[in-house]
PDB file of C-alpha atoms in Angstrom:
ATOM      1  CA  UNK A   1     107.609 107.413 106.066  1.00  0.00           C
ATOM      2  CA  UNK A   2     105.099 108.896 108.949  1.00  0.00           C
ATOM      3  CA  UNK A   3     103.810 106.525 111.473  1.00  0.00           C
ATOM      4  CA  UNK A   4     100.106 105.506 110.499  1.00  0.00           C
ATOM      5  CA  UNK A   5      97.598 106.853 111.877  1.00  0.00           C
ATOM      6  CA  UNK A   6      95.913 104.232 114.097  1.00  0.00           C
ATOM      7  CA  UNK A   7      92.132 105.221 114.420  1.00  0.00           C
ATOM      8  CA  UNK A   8      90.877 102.244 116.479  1.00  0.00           C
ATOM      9  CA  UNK A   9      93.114  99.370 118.611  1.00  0.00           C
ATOM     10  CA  UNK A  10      92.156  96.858 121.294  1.00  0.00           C
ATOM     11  CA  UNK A  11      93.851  93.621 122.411  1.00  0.00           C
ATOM     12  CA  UNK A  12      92.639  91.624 119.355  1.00  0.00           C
ATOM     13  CA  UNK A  13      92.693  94.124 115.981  1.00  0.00           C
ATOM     14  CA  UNK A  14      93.798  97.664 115.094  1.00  0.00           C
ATOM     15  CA  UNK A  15      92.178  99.880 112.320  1.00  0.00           C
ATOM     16  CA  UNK A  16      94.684 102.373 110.832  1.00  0.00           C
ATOM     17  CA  UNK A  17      94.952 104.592 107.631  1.00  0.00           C
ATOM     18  CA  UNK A  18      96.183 103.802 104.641  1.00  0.00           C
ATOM     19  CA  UNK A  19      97.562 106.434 102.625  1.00  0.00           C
ATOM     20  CA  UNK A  20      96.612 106.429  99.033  1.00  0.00           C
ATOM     21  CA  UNK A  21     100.036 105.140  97.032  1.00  0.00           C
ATOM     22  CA  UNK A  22     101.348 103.058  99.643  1.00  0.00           C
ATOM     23  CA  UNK A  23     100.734  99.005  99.072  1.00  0.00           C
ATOM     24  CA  UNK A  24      98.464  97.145 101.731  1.00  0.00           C
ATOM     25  CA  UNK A  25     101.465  94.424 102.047  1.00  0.00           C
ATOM     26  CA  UNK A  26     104.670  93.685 100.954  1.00  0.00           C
ATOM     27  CA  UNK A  27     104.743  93.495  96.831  1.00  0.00           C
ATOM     28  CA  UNK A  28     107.003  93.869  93.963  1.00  0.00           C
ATOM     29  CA  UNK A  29     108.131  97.552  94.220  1.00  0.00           C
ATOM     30  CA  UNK A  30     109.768  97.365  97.547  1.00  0.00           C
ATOM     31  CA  UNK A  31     108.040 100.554  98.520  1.00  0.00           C
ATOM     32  CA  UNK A  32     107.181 101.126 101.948  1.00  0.00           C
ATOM     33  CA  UNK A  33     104.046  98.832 102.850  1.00  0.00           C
ATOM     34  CA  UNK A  34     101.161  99.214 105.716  1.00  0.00           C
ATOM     35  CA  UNK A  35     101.660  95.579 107.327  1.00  0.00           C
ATOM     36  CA  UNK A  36     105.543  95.773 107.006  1.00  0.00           C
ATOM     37  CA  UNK A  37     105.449  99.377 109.281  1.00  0.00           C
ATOM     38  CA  UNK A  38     102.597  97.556 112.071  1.00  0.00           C
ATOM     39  CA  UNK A  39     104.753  94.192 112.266  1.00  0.00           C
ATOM     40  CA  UNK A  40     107.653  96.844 112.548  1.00  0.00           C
ATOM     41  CA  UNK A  41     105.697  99.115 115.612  1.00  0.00           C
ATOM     42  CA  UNK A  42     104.134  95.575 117.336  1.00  0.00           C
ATOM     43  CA  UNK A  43     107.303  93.592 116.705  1.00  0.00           C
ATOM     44  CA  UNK A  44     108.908  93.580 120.613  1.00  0.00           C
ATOM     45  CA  UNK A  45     105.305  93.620 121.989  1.00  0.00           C
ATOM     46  CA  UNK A  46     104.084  90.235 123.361  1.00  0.00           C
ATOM     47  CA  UNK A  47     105.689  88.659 119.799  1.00  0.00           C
ATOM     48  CA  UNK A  48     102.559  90.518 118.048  1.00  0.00           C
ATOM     49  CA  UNK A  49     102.068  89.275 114.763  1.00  0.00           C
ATOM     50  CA  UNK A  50     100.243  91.255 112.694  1.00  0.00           C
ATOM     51  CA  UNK A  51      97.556  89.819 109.889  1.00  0.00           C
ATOM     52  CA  UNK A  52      96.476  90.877 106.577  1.00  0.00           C
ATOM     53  CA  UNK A  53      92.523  90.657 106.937  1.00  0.00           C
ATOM     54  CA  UNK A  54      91.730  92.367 103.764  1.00  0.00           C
ATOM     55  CA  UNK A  55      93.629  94.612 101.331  1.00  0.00           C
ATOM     56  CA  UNK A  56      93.264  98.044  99.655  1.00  0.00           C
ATOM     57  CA  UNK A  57      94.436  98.457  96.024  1.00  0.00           C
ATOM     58  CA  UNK A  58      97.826 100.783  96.515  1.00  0.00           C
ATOM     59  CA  UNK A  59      95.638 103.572  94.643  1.00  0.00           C
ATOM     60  CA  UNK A  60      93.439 103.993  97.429  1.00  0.00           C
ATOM     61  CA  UNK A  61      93.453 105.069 100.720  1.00  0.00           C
ATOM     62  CA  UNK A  62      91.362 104.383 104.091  1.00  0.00           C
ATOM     63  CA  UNK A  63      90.564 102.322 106.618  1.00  0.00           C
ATOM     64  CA  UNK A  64      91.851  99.137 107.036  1.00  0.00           C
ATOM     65  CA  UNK A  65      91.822  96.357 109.740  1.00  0.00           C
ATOM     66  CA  UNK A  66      94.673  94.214 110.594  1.00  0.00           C
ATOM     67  CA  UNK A  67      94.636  91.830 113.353  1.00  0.00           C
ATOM     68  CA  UNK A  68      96.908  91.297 116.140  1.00  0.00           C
ATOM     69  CA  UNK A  69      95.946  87.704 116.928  1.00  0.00           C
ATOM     70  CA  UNK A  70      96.099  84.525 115.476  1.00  0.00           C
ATOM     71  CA  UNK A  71      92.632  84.085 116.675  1.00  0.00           C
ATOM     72  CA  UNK A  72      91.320  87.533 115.633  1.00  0.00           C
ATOM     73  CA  UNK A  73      93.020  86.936 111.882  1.00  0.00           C
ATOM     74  CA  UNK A  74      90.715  83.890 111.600  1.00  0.00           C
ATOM     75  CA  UNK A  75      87.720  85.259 112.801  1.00  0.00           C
ATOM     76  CA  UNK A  76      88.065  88.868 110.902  1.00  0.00           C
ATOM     77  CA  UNK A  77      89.371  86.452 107.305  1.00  0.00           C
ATOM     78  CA  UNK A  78      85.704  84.465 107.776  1.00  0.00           C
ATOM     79  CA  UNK A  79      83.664  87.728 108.318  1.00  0.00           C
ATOM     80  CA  UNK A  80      85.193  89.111 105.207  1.00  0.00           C
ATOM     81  CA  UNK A  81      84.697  86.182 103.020  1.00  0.00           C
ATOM     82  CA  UNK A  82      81.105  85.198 104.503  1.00  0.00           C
ATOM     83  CA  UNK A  83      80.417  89.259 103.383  1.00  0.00           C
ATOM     84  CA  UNK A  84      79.372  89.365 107.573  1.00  0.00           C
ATOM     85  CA  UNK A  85      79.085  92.370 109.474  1.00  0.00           C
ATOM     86  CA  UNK A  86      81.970  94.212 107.513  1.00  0.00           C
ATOM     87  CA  UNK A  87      81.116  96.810 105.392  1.00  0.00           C
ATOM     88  CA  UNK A  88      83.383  97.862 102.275  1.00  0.00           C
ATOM     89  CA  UNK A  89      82.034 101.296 101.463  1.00  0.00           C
ATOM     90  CA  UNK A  90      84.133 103.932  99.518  1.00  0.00           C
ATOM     91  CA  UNK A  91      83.993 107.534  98.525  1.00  0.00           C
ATOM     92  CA  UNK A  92      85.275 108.147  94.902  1.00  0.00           C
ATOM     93  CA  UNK A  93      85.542 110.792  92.441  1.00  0.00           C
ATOM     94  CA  UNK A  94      84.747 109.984  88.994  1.00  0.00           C
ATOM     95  CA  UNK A  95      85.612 111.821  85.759  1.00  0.00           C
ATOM     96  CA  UNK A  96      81.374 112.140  85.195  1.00  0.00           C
ATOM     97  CA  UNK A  97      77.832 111.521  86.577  1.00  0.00           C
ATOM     98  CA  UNK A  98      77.012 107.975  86.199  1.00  0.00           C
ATOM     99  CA  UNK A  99      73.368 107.734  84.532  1.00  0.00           C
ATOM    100  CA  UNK A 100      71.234 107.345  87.366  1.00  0.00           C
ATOM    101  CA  UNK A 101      72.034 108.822  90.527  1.00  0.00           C
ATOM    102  CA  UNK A 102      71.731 106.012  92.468  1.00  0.00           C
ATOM    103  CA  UNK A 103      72.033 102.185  91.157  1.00  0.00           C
ATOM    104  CA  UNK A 104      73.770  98.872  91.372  1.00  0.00           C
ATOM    105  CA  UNK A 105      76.614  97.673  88.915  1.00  0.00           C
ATOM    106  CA  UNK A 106      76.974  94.106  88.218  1.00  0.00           C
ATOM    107  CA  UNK A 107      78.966  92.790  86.408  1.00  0.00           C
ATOM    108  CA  UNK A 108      81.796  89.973  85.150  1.00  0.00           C
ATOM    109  CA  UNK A 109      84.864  90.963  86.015  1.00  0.00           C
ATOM    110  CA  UNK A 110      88.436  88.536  84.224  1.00  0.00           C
ATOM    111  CA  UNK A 111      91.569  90.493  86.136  1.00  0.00           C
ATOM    112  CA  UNK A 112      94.995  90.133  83.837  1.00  0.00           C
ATOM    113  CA  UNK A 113      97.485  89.147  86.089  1.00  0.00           C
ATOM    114  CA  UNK A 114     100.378  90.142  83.674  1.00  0.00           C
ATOM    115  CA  UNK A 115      99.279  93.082  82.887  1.00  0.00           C
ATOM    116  CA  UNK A 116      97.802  93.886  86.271  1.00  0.00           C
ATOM    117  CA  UNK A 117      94.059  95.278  85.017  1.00  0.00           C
ATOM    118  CA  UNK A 118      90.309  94.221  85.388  1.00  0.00           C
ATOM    119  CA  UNK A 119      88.302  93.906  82.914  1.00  0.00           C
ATOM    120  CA  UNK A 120      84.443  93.503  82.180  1.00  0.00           C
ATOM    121  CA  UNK A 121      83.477  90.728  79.981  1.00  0.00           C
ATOM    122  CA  UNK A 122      80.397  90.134  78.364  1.00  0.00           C
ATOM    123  CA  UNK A 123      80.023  86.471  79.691  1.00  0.00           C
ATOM    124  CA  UNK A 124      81.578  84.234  82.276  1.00  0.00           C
ATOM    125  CA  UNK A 125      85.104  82.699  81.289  1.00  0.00           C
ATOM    126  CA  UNK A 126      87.795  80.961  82.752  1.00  0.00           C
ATOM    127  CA  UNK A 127      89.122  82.817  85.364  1.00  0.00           C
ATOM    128  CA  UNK A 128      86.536  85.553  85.921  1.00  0.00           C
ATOM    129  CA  UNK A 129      84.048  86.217  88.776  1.00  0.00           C
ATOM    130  CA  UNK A 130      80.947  87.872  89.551  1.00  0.00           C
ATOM    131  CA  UNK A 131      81.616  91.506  91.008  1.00  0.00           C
ATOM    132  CA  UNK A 132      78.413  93.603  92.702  1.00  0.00           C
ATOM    133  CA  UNK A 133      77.990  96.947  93.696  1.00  0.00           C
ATOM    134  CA  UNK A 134      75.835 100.139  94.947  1.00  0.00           C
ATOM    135  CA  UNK A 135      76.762 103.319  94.290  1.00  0.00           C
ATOM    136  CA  UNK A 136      74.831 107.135  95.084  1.00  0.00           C
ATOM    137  CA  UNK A 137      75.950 110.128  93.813  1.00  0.00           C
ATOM    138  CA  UNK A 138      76.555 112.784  96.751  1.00  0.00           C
ATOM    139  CA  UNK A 139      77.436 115.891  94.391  1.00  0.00           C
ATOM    140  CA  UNK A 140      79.013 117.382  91.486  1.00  0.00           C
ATOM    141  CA  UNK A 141      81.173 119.894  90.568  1.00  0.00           C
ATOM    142  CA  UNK A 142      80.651 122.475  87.730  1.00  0.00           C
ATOM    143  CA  UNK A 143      83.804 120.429  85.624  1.00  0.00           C
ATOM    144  CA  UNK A 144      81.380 117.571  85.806  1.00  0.00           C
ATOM    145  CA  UNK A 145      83.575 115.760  88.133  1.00  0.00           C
ATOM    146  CA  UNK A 146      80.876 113.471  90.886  1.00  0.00           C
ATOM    147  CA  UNK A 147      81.365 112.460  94.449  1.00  0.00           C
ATOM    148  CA  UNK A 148      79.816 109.200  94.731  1.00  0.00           C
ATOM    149  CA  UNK A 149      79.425 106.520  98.166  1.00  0.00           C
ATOM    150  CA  UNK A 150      80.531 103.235  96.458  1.00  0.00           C
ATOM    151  CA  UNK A 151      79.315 100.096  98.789  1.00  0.00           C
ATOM    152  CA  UNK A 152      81.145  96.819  97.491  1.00  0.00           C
ATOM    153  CA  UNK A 153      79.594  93.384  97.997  1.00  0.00           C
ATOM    154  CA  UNK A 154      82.194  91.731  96.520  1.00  0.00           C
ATOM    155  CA  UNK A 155      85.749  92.156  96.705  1.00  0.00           C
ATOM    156  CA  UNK A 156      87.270  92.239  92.945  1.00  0.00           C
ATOM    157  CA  UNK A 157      90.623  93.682  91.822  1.00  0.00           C
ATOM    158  CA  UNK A 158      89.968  96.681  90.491  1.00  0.00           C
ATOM    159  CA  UNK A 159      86.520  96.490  90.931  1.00  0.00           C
ATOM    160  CA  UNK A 160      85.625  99.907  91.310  1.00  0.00           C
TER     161      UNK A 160
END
């Protein structure tokens, strides 16, 4: 497996990019995982230990921050979960045009941990949660396949 491609470091944090198909962190396929490969490269270096501060499904690929510091983990984990200063914007292709070319989704999402899938449901239930988003459509080809800018304000599995 390449090195990742770091994009941004300093003392505290460094951004790098995920390719699509490879897991965030460590899971149950054993395959080759982001964190695992930057504990790996900062291992011998001032006992670095690098910090999940967010994850992408294995699917997708793009930027993601991990932090270097105890310290910075803490800080970076609050600004995630307070929705502060960190922006969670995608570009995705989808099969068709959504309706409207630009809009907001919400909706009540109940993720199947056995089978590993997220779901919409009509109302709230046991185990389910709110998930928002924005989307804008950027273009389209002729075999009706759309570019569209996805901004998440919630952080769902699955979600988009």
């Amino acid at each position: 497996m390449p090195a990742p491609e770091i994009v941004y470091e300093n003392d505290e944090l460094v951004c790098v990019c995920k390719p699509a198909g490879m897991p965030s962190q460590p899971d149950p396929t054993g395959q080759t995982d982001l964190l695992t490969l930057l504990q790996v490269r900062y291992g011998d270096e001032r006992q670095v230990r690098v910090g999940l501060v967010h994850r992408l499904d294995t699917p997708t690929g793009g930027v993601m921050v991990y932090a270097k510091t105890a310290a910075a983990l803490s800080r970076l984990s609050a600004l995630v979960q307070n929705h502060e200063r960190f922006v969670k914007e995608y570009l995705c292709v989808l099969p068709d045009a959504p309706v409207q070319p630009v809009g907001e989704l919400t909706d009540e999402l109940y993720h199947d941990k056995t089978k590993n899938k997220s779901f919409v449901v009509k109302t709230a239930r046991a185990g389910s949660k709110a998930a928002r988003l924005e989307y804008e459509v950027l273009s389209r080809a002729q075999g009706g396949e759309t570019l569209c800018r996805v901004r998440l304000y919630t952080g769902r599995t699955h979600q988009i």
